[in-house]
Amino acid sequence: MTSLECSICHEPLLNPSTDPLSTTLCPSTGCVAVSHLKCLSEKFLSEEPGRTAMIPRGGHCQSCGNYTLWGDVVRGCYRRLPPVERTGQDLLDIASDDMFLSDEDDEDNEVSPKKRTKTRRRSRSSSKRRKSRKHKVRKATT
């Protein structure tokens, strides 16, 4: 049986089918490159000089040369995981998790403070102005 080797460090890949989160495949169509996730991350980070990041944005495949986003690489790793059967209780736990509440849901549960109603107070000067207008209108009509 031929063992697979990392396309970057050329070391053997141990248990790539049973540990899909430590190895990765190039997501480009037709490319058969396989590598350690750590090796690929370091290679992608080395392509981004001047950036001090722990997680790369993306990089070029060692074999095919296509640019690949890091998110696509990680998504491919998770797709190779065996399916997980969910029980009814798991689904209830997920549905009731606070993480899935929207901001609007939170607003419905909050007690809103009492709104102050503005009472109109008329200043004496405005009431005097009204009286003087009425007085002027009366004088003009007489």
PDB file of C-alpha atoms in Angstrom, residues 45-131:
ATOM      1  CA  LEU A  45       1.014  32.802   5.426  1.00  0.00           C
ATOM      2  CA  SER A  46       4.472  32.996   3.834  1.00  0.00           C
ATOM      3  CA  GLU A  47       2.809  34.284   0.636  1.00  0.00           C
ATOM      4  CA  GLU A  48       1.444  37.250   2.599  1.00  0.00           C
ATOM      5  CA  PRO A  49       4.556  39.172   3.713  1.00  0.00           C
ATOM      6  CA  GLY A  50       3.871  42.090   5.972  1.00  0.00           C
ATOM      7  CA  ARG A  51       0.718  40.548   7.380  1.00  0.00           C
ATOM      8  CA  THR A  52       0.954  39.361  10.928  1.00  0.00           C
ATOM      9  CA  ALA A  53      -1.913  36.915  11.020  1.00  0.00           C
ATOM     10  CA  MET A  54      -2.440  33.518  12.512  1.00  0.00           C
ATOM     11  CA  ILE A  55      -4.959  32.448   9.898  1.00  0.00           C
ATOM     12  CA  PRO A  56      -4.214  33.024   6.218  1.00  0.00           C
ATOM     13  CA  ARG A  57      -6.681  34.606   3.844  1.00  0.00           C
ATOM     14  CA  GLY A  58      -5.703  32.216   1.094  1.00  0.00           C
ATOM     15  CA  GLY A  59      -2.819  31.148  -1.115  1.00  0.00           C
ATOM     16  CA  HIS A  60      -1.659  29.250  -4.165  1.00  0.00           C
ATOM     17  CA  CYS A  61      -1.721  25.460  -4.345  1.00  0.00           C
ATOM     18  CA  GLN A  62       1.778  23.932  -4.506  1.00  0.00           C
ATOM     19  CA  SER A  63       0.670  21.528  -7.259  1.00  0.00           C
ATOM     20  CA  CYS A  64      -1.816  23.312  -9.537  1.00  0.00           C
ATOM     21  CA  GLY A  65      -0.995  26.953  -8.717  1.00  0.00           C
ATOM     22  CA  ASN A  66      -4.644  27.967  -8.330  1.00  0.00           C
ATOM     23  CA  TYR A  67      -5.461  30.572  -5.678  1.00  0.00           C
ATOM     24  CA  THR A  68      -7.619  29.104  -2.915  1.00  0.00           C
ATOM     25  CA  LEU A  69      -9.322  30.860  -0.026  1.00  0.00           C
ATOM     26  CA  TRP A  70      -8.542  29.435   3.410  1.00  0.00           C
ATOM     27  CA  GLY A  71     -12.239  29.142   4.199  1.00  0.00           C
ATOM     28  CA  ASP A  72     -12.687  26.797   1.231  1.00  0.00           C
ATOM     29  CA  VAL A  73      -9.826  24.623   2.489  1.00  0.00           C
ATOM     30  CA  VAL A  74     -11.300  24.349   5.993  1.00  0.00           C
ATOM     31  CA  ARG A  75     -14.811  23.767   4.640  1.00  0.00           C
ATOM     32  CA  GLY A  76     -13.427  20.836   2.623  1.00  0.00           C
ATOM     33  CA  CYS A  77     -11.922  19.328   5.790  1.00  0.00           C
ATOM     34  CA  TYR A  78     -15.263  19.444   7.565  1.00  0.00           C
ATOM     35  CA  ARG A  79     -17.076  17.948   4.584  1.00  0.00           C
ATOM     36  CA  ARG A  80     -14.917  14.844   4.928  1.00  0.00           C
ATOM     37  CA  LEU A  81     -16.048  14.275   8.527  1.00  0.00           C
ATOM     38  CA  PRO A  82     -18.484  11.410   9.003  1.00  0.00           C
ATOM     39  CA  PRO A  83     -22.104  12.525   9.277  1.00  0.00           C
ATOM     40  CA  VAL A  84     -23.475  13.038  12.773  1.00  0.00           C
ATOM     41  CA  GLU A  85     -26.942  11.755  13.564  1.00  0.00           C
ATOM     42  CA  ARG A  86     -29.010  14.287  15.449  1.00  0.00           C
ATOM     43  CA  THR A  87     -31.566  13.230  17.996  1.00  0.00           C
ATOM     44  CA  GLY A  88     -34.711  15.176  18.741  1.00  0.00           C
ATOM     45  CA  GLN A  89     -33.153  16.534  21.944  1.00  0.00           C
ATOM     46  CA  ASP A  90     -30.117  17.864  19.998  1.00  0.00           C
ATOM     47  CA  LEU A  91     -32.413  19.796  17.709  1.00  0.00           C
ATOM     48  CA  LEU A  92     -34.325  21.248  20.670  1.00  0.00           C
ATOM     49  CA  ASP A  93     -31.051  22.306  22.293  1.00  0.00           C
ATOM     50  CA  ILE A  94     -29.960  24.042  19.094  1.00  0.00           C
ATOM     51  CA  ALA A  95     -33.317  25.752  18.607  1.00  0.00           C
ATOM     52  CA  SER A  96     -33.329  27.090  22.163  1.00  0.00           C
ATOM     53  CA  ASP A  97     -29.718  28.256  22.139  1.00  0.00           C
ATOM     54  CA  ASP A  98     -29.380  31.995  22.799  1.00  0.00           C
ATOM     55  CA  MET A  99     -26.762  32.220  20.073  1.00  0.00           C
ATOM     56  CA  PHE A 100     -29.503  31.883  17.469  1.00  0.00           C
ATOM     57  CA  LEU A 101     -31.662  34.715  18.790  1.00  0.00           C
ATOM     58  CA  SER A 102     -31.695  37.831  16.696  1.00  0.00           C
ATOM     59  CA  ASP A 103     -31.407  41.311  18.075  1.00  0.00           C
ATOM     60  CA  GLU A 104     -35.111  41.770  17.373  1.00  0.00           C
ATOM     61  CA  ASP A 105     -35.931  38.762  19.582  1.00  0.00           C
ATOM     62  CA  ASP A 106     -33.903  40.302  22.399  1.00  0.00           C
ATOM     63  CA  GLU A 107     -35.791  43.579  22.053  1.00  0.00           C
ATOM     64  CA  ASP A 108     -39.125  41.792  22.460  1.00  0.00           C
ATOM     65  CA  ASN A 109     -37.991  40.346  25.788  1.00  0.00           C
ATOM     66  CA  GLU A 110     -36.677  43.585  27.221  1.00  0.00           C
ATOM     67  CA  VAL A 111     -38.807  45.792  29.402  1.00  0.00           C
ATOM     68  CA  SER A 112     -38.936  49.195  27.835  1.00  0.00           C
ATOM     69  CA  PRO A 113     -38.561  52.204  30.075  1.00  0.00           C
ATOM     70  CA  LYS A 114     -41.614  54.374  30.612  1.00  0.00           C
ATOM     71  CA  LYS A 115     -41.884  57.089  28.070  1.00  0.00           C
ATOM     72  CA  ARG A 116     -42.309  60.527  29.428  1.00  0.00           C
ATOM     73  CA  THR A 117     -45.180  62.428  28.056  1.00  0.00           C
ATOM     74  CA  LYS A 118     -44.440  66.011  27.409  1.00  0.00           C
ATOM     75  CA  THR A 119     -46.852  68.405  28.955  1.00  0.00           C
ATOM     76  CA  ARG A 120     -47.259  71.627  27.156  1.00  0.00           C
ATOM     77  CA  ARG A 121     -46.691  74.603  29.235  1.00  0.00           C
ATOM     78  CA  ARG A 122     -47.304  77.866  27.654  1.00  0.00           C
ATOM     79  CA  SER A 123     -45.184  80.690  28.699  1.00  0.00           C
ATOM     80  CA  ARG A 124     -46.826  83.839  29.837  1.00  0.00           C
ATOM     81  CA  SER A 125     -45.365  85.689  26.919  1.00  0.00           C
ATOM     82  CA  SER A 126     -47.116  83.407  24.397  1.00  0.00           C
ATOM     83  CA  SER A 127     -50.472  83.791  26.149  1.00  0.00           C
ATOM     84  CA  LYS A 128     -49.968  87.565  26.270  1.00  0.00           C
ATOM     85  CA  ARG A 129     -49.219  87.527  22.538  1.00  0.00           C
ATOM     86  CA  ARG A 130     -52.444  85.646  21.855  1.00  0.00           C
ATOM     87  CA  LYS A 131     -54.486  88.111  23.895  1.00  0.00           C
TER      88      LYS A 131
END
